Short mmCIF file of C-alpha atoms in Angstrom, two decimals:
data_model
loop_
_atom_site.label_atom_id
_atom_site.label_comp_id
_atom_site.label_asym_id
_atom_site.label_seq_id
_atom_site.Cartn_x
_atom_site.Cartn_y
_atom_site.Cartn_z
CA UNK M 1 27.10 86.71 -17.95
CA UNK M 2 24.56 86.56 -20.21
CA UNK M 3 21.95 89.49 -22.20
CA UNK M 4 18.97 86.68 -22.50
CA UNK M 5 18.50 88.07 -26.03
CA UNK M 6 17.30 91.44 -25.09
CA UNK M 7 17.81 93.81 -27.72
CA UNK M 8 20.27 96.98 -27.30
CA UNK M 9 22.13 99.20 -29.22
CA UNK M 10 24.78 99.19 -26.51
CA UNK M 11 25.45 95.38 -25.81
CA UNK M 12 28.27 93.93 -27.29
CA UNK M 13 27.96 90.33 -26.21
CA UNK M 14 24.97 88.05 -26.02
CA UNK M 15 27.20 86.44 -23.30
CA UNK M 16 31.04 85.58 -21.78
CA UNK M 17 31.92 82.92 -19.75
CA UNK M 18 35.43 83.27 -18.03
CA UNK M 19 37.38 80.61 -15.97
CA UNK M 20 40.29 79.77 -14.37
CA UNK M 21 41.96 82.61 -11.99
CA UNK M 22 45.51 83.06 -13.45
CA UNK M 23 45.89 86.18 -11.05
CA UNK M 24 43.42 88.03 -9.11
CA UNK M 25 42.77 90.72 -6.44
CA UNK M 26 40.50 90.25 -2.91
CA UNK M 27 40.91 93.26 -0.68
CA UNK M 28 38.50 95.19 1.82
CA UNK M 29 37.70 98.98 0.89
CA UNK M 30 40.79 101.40 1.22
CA UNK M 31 42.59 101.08 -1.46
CA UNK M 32 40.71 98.63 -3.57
CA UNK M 33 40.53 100.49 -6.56
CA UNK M 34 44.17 101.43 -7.18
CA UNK M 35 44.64 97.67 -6.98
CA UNK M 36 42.40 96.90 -9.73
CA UNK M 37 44.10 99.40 -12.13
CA UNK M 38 47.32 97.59 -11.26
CA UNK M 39 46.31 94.30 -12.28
CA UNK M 40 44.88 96.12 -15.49
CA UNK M 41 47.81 98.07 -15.87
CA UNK M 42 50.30 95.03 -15.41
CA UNK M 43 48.42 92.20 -17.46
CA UNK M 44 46.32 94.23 -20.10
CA UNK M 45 43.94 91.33 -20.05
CA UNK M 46 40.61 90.54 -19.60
CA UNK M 47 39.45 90.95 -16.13
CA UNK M 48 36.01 89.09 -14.24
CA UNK M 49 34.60 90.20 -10.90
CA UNK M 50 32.48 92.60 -9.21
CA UNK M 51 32.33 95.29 -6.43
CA UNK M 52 30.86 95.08 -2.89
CA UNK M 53 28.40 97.32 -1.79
CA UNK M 54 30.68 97.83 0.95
CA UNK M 55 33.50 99.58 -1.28
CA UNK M 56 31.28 103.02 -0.09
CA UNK M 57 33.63 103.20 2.68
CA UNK M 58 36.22 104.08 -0.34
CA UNK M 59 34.24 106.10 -2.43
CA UNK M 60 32.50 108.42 0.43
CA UNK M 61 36.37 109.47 0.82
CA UNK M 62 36.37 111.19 -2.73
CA UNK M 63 33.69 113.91 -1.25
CA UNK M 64 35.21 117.08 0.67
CA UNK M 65 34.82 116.50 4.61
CA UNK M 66 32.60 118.87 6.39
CA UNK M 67 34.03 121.67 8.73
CA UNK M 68 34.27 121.42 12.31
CA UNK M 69 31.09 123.10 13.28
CA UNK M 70 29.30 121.02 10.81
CA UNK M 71 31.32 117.78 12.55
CA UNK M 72 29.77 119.00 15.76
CA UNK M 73 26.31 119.21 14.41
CA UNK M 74 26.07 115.82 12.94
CA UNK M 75 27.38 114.66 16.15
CA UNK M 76 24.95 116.18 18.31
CA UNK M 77 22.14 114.93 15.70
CA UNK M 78 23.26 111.38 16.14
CA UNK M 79 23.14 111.62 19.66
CA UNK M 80 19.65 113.07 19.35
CA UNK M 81 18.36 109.99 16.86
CA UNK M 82 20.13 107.46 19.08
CA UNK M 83 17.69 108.29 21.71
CA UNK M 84 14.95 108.56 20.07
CA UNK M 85 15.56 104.83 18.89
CA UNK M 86 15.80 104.07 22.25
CA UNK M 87 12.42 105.33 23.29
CA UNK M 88 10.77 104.16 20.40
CA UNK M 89 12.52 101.29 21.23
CA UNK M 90 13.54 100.18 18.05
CA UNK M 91 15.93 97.15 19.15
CA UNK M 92 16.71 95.86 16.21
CA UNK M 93 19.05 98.67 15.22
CA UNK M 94 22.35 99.35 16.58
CA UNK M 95 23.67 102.34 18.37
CA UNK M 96 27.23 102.62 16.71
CA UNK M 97 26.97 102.99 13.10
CA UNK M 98 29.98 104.42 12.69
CA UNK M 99 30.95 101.22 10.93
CA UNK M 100 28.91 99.51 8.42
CA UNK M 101 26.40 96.57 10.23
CA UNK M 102 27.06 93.37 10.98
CA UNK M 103 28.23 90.85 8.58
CA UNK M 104 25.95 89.63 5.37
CA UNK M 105 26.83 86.25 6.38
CA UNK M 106 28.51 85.13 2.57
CA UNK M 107 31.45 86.57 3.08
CA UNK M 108 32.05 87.92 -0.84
CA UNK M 109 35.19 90.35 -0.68
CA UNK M 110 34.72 93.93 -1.27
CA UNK M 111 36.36 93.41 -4.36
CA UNK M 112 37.22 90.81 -6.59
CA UNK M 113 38.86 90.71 -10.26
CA UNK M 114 40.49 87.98 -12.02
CA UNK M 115 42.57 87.52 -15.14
CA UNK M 116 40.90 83.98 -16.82
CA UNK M 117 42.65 81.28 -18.03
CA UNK M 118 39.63 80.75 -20.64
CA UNK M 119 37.57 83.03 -22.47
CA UNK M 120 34.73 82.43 -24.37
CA UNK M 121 32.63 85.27 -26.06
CA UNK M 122 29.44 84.97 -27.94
CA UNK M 123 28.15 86.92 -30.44
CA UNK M 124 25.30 86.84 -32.87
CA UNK M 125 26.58 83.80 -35.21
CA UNK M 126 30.36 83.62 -33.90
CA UNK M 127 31.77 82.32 -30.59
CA UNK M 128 35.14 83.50 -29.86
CA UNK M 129 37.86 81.50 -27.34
CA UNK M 130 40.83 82.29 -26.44
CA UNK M 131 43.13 82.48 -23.52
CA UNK M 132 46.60 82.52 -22.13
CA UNK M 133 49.11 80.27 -24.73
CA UNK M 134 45.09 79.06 -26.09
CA UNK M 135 46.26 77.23 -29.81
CA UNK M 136 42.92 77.08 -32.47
CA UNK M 137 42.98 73.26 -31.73
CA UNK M 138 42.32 73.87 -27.88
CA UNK M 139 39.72 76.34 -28.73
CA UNK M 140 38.13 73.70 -30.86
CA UNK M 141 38.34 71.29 -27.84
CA UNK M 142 36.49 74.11 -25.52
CA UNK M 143 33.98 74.64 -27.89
CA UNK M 144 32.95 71.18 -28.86
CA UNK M 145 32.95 69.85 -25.19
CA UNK M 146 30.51 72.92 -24.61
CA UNK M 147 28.29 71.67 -27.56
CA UNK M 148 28.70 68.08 -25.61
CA UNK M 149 27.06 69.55 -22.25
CA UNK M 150 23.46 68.36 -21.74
CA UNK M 151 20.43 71.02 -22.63
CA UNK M 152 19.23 70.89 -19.09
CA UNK M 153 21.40 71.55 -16.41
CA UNK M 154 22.07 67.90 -14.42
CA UNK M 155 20.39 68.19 -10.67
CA UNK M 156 23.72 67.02 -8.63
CA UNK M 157 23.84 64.33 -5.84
CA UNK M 158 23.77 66.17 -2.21
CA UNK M 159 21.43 68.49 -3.97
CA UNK M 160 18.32 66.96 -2.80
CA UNK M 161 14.85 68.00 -1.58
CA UNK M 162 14.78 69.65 1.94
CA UNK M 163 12.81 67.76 4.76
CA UNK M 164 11.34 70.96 6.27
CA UNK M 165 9.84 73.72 4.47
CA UNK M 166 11.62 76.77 2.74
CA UNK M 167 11.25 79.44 5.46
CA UNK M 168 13.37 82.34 5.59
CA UNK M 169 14.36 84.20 8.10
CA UNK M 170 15.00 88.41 8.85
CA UNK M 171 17.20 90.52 10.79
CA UNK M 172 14.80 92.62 10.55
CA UNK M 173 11.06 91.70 11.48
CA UNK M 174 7.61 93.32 10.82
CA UNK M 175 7.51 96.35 13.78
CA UNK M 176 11.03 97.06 13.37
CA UNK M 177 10.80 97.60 9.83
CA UNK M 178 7.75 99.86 10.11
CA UNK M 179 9.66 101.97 12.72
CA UNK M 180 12.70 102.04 10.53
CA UNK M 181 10.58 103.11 7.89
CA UNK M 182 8.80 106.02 9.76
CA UNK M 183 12.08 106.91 11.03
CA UNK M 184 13.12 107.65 7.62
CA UNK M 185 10.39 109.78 6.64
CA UNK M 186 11.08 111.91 9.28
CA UNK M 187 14.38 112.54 7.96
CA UNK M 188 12.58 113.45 4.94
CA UNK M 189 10.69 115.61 6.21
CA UNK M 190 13.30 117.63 8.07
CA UNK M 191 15.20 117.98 4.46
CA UNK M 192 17.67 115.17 5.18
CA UNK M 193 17.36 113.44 1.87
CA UNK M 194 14.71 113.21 -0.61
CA UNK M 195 14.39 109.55 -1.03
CA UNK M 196 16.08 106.23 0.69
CA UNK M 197 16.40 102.60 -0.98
CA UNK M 198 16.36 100.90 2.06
CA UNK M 199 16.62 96.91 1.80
CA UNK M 200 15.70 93.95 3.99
CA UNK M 201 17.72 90.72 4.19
CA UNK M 202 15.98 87.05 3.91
CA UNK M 203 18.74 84.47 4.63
CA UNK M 204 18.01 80.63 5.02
CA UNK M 205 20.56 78.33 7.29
CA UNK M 206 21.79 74.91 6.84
CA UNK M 207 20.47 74.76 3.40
CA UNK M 208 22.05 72.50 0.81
CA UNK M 209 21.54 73.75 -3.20
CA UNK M 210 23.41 72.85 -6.54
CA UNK M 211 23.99 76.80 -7.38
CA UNK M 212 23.87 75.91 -11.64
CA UNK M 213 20.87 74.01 -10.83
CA UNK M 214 18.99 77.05 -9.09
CA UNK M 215 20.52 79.46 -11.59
CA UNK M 216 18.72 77.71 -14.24
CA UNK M 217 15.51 77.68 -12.73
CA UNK M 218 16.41 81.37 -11.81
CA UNK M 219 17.30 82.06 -15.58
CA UNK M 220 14.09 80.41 -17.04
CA UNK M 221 11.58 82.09 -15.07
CA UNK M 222 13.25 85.52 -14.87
CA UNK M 223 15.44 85.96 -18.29
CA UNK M 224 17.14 88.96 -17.88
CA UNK M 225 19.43 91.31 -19.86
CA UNK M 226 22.79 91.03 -16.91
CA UNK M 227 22.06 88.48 -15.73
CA UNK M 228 24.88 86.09 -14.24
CA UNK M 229 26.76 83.19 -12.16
CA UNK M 230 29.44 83.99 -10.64
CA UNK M 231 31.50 81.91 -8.38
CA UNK M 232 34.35 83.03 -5.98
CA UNK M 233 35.82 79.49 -4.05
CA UNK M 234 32.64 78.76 -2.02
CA UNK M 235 30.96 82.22 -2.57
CA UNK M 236 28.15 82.16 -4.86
CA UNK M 237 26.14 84.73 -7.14
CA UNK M 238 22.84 83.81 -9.12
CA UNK M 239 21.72 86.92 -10.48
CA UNK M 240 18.65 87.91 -12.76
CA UNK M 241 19.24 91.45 -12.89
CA UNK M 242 17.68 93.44 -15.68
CA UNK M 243 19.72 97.05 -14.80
CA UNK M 244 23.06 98.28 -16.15
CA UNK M 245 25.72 100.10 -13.64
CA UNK M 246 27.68 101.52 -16.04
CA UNK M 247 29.41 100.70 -19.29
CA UNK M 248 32.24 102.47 -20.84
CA UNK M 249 33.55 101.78 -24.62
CA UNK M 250 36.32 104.13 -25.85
CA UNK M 251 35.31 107.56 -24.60
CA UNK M 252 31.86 106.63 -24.12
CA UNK M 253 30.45 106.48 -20.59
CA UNK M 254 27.27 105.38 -20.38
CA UNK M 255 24.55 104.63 -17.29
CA UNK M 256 20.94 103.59 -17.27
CA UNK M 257 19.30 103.71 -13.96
CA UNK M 258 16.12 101.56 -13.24
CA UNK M 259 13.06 103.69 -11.44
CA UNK M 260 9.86 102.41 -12.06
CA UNK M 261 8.20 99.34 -11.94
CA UNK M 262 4.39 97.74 -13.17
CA UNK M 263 3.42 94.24 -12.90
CA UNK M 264 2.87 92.70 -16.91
CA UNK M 265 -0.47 92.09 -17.20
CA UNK M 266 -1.82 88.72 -19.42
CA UNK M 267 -4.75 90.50 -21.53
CA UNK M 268 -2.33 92.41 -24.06
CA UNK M 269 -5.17 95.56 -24.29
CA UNK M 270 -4.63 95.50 -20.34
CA UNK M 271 -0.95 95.46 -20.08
CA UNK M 272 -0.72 98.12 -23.02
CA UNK M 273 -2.53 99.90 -20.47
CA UNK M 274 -0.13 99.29 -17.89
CA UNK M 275 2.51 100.48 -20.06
CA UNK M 276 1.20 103.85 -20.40
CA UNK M 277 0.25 104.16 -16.91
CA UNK M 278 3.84 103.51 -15.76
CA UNK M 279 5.05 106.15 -18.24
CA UNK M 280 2.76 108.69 -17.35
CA UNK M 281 2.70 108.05 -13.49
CA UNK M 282 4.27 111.74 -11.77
CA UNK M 283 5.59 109.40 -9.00
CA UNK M 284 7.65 107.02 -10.86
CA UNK M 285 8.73 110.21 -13.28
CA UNK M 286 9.44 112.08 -10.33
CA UNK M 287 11.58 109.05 -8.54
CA UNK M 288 13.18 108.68 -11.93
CA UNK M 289 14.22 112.11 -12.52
CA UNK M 290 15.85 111.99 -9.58
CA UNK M 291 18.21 109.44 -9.63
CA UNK M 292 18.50 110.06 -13.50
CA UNK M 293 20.06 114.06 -11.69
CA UNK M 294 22.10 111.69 -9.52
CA UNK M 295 23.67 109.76 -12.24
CA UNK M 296 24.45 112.83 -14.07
CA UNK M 297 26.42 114.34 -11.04
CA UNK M 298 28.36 111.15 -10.53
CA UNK M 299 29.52 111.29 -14.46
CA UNK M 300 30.30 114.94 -14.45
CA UNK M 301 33.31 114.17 -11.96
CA UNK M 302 34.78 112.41 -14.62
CA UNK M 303 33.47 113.62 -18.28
CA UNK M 304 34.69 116.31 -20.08
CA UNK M 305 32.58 119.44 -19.49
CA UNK M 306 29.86 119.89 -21.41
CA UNK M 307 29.45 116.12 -22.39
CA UNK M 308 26.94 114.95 -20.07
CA UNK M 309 23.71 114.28 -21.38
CA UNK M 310 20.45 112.21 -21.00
CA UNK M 311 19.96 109.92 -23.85
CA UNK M 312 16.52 108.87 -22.95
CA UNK M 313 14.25 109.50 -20.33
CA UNK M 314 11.24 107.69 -19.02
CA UNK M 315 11.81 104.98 -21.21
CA UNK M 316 9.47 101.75 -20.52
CA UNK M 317 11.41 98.47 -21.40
CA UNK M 318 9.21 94.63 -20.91
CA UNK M 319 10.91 92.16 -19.02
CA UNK M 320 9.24 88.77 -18.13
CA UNK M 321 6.93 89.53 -15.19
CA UNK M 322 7.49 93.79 -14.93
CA UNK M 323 7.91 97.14 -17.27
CA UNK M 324 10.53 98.80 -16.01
CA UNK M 325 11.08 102.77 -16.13
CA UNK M 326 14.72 103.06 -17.62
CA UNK M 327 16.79 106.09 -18.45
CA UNK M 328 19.95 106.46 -19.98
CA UNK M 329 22.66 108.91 -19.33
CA UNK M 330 25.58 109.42 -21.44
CA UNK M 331 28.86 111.11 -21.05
CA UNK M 332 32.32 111.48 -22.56
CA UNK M 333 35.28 110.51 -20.67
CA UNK M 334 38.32 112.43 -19.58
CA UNK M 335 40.94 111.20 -21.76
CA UNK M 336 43.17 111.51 -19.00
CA UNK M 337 41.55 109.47 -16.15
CA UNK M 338 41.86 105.82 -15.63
CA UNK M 339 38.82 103.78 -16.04
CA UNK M 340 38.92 103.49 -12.26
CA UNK M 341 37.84 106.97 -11.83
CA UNK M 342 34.61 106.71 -13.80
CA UNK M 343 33.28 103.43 -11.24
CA UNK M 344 35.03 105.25 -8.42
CA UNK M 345 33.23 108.88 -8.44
CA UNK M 346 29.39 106.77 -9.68
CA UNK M 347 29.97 103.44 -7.37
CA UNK M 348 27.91 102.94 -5.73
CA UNK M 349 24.87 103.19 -7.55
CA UNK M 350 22.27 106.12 -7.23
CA UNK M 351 19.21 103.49 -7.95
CA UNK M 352 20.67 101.60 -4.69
CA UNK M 353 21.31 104.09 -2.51
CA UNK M 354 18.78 107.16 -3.18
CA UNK M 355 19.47 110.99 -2.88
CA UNK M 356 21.45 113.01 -1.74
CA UNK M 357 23.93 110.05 -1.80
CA UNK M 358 26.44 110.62 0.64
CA UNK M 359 23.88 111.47 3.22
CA UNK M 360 21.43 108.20 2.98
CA UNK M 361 24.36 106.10 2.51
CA UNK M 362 25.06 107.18 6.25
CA UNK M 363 21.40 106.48 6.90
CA UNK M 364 21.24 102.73 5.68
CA UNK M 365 24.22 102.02 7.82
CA UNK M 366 21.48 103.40 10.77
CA UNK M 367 18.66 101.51 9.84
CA UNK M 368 19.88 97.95 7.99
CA UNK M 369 20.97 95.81 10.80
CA UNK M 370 23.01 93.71 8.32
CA UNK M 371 25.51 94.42 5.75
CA UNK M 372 24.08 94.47 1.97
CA UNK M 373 27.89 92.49 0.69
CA UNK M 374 27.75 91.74 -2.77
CA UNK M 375 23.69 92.75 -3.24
CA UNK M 376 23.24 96.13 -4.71
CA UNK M 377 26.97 96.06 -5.86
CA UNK M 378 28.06 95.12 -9.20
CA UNK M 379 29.24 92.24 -11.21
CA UNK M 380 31.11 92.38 -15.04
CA UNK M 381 34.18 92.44 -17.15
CA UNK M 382 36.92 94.73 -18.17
CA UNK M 383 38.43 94.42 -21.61
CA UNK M 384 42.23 94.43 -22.41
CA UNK M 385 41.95 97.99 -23.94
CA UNK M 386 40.26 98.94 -20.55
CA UNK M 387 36.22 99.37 -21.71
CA UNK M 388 34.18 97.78 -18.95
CA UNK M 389 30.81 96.84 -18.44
CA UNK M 390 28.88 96.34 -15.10
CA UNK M 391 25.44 95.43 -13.89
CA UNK M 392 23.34 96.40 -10.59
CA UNK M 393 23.25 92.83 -8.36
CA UNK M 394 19.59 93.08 -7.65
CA UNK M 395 17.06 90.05 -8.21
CA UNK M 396 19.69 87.54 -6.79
CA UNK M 397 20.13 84.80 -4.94
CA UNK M 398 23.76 84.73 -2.64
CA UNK M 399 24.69 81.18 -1.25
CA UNK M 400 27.60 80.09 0.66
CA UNK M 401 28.51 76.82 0.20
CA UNK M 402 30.73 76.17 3.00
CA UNK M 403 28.50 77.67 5.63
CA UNK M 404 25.19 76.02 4.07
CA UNK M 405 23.58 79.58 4.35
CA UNK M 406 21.37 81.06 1.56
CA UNK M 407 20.30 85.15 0.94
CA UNK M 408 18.34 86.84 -1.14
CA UNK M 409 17.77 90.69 -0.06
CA UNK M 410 14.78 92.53 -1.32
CA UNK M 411 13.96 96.52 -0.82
CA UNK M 412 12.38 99.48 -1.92
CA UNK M 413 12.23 103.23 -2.26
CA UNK M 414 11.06 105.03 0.56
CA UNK M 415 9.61 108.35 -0.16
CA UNK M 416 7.79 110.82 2.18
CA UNK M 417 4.42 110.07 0.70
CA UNK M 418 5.60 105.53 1.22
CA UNK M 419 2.86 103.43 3.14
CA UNK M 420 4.84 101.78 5.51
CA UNK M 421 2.32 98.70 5.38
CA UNK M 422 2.90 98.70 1.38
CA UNK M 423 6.77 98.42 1.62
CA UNK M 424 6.90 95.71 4.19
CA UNK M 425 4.17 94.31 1.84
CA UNK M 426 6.32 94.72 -1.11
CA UNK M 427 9.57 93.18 0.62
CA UNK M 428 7.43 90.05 1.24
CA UNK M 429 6.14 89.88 -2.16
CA UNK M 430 9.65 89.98 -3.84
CA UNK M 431 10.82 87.13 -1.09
CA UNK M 432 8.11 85.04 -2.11
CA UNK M 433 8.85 85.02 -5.61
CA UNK M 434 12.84 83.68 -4.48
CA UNK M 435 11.20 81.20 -2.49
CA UNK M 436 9.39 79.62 -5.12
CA UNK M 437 12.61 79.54 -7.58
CA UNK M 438 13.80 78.26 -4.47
CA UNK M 439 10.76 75.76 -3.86
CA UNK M 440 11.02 74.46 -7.24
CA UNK M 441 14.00 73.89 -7.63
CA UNK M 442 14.74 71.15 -5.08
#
């Protein structure tokens, strides 16, 4: 993982690598969380993974079922929108979603966490390395063989140009999209939910890529502050993300959702502009408020009364190519609780999923004909004390190596007042920009 040298009061590390699974845990949702705090509990080590979209089907459980006659309406409404698929004839979604879609084709379990044989951390003028029976002469090795390692990253044999052109592909095409999309503002309208982040896959078969290669490419043009590469056996992650799940040191819970986004601008006078158009915009304050409510719901579950509290709001942050809108909500842990509470009750993320969460959850198992897997999940650390920090897994690229097949999901938030055109638009425009990491990078 590394920050990319963006400034904040609340990173600790400019980066940590982590290697070598001494122990770990893979498991589907059910009971995926107690399992982590086991391995925490037995090993009080540092642990490296991430969380699947996917673990929903665990964390839905923590809300209080509805009553029968409420059972009985929700079935009767699901009949009632399975038909009305039908005749709009909407084939690309399924009929059962009691289950979540079909597979995301990499395969990344819903959860994975692993104590390291090797640790290196990096901090501003010190690099620290340790590990399991690690001696300082071994830690001298590890850091002198990484001063040894070549500036750029080594294109590998196998690795090589593709004969055809980069073309992805889409469970979900142009009309189906737009129809999903309508759909969903009809459930907005009725006073189903108040917003939806609903995402598109882009996958690529029988592709062949050096993952460091592409995550270096990846790194360069979009430098981010989580971003990360992250391997599990022929699973891959190369992620540019510039959000933050959810950190907790001591006490200290913190979140800072991402609503908002302007394109930077190369005239300086022009993106200042920009700037203060994004900050000012009642759309992206309104979207922002929201989920910034959302986040402050999911903490309350788990902070001691009266702790909760926005730290900022509305605040515009520069990244490469975008300003982001990001807010930051703060809350004091129950001393009481393990740290697998505080993921549990938040996970997954409000900026992924939109509002009210339980209910358009339910709605992008309708209307995404694939599962999202490891995108819109999270990937980080937890410390031997039990402090943890986590990203969003958004502006990534997912590659299985075995099965040769590449994705990169892109999305956006759907609101009543969404141009249907303008999101399929906007999906396309985000899959271009992979393809051209992509492009250039072979």
């Amino acid at each position: 993982m590394d920050n990319n040298d963006y400034p904040s009061p609340y990173n600790r590390y400019e980066a940590l690598l982590a290697t070598e699974a001494l122990e770990y845990i893979s498991a589907p949702a059910g009971n995926a969380f107690s399992a982590l705090q086991q391995l925490h509990d037995n090993c009080k080590d540092w642990l490296f993974g991430h969380l699947g979209y996917d673990l929903k089907q665990e964390t839905a459980q923590l809300i209080p079922d509805v009553n029968g006659e409420q059972k009985a309406a929700l079935k009767a409404f699901k009949a009632e929108e399975i038909g009305a698929r039908k005749a709009a004839g909407i084939n690309a979604l399924k009929e059962d979603r009691t289950n979540a879609p079909e597979t995301d084709g990499i395969a990344f379990p819903d959860i994975y966490f692993f104590r390291p044989r090797v640790v290196m951390l990096l901090q501003r003028e010190q690099v620290s390395i340790g590990g399991e029976e690690f001696t300082p002469e071994q830690a001298r090795e590890v850091y002198e063989a990484c001063l040894q390692m070549p500036e750029k990253v080594v294109q590998q044999p196998g690795a090589t140009a593709q004969k055809k052109a980069i073309t992805p592909q889409s469970h979900l095409h142009r009309e189906g999209y737009l129809q999903a999309v309508r759909a969903l503002q009809q459930h907005i309208l009725r006073g189903d939910c108040y917003e939806v982040n609903f995402c598109r896959d882009n996958f690529i078969r029988d592709i062949n890529i050096h993952p460091l290669t592409l995550f270096d490419k990846l790194n360069k043009l979009s430098p981010a502050p989580f971003a990360a590469y992250y391997k599990v056996k022929d699973q891959y992650l190369l992620c540019s993300s510039p959000e933050r799940f959810m950190q907790q040191q001591g006490q200290t819970v913190i979140s800072q959702p991402i609503k908002g986004t302007t394109r930077r601008l190369a005239d300086p006078f022009l993106d200042a502009q920009a700037r203060e158009t994004l900050y000012n915009s009642p759309k992206e304050r309104s979207e922002n408020v929201m989920v910034v409510d959302l986040v402050r719901n999911d903490l309350a579950h788990t902070a001691t009364p009266g702790s909760v509290a926005v730290e900022e709001l509305y605040g515009i942050y520069s990244f490469a190519h975008v300003h982001h809108m990001i807010s930051t909500v703060k809350a004091t842990r129950q001393p009481d609780l393990p740290f697998t509470a505080v993921m549990q009750h938040a996970f997954p993320m409000g900026s992924m999923t939109g509002a009210p969460k339980i209910k358009v959850m339910q709605l992008i198992d309708q209307y995404e004909p694939t599962r999202r897997g490891l995108f819109s999940g999270a990937v980080g650390y937890i410390t031997p004390e039990g402090d943890f920090d986590l990203n969003v897994v958004i502006r990534s690229i997912l590659y299985n190596a075995a099965a040769r097949y590449l994705s990169f999901p892109t999305g956006s938030a759907i609101t009543f007042y969404s141009d249907p055109v303008k999101e399929w638009e906007e999906c396309l425009l985000k899959a271009e920009a992979m393809v051209k990491v992509l492009s250039h990078s072979h």
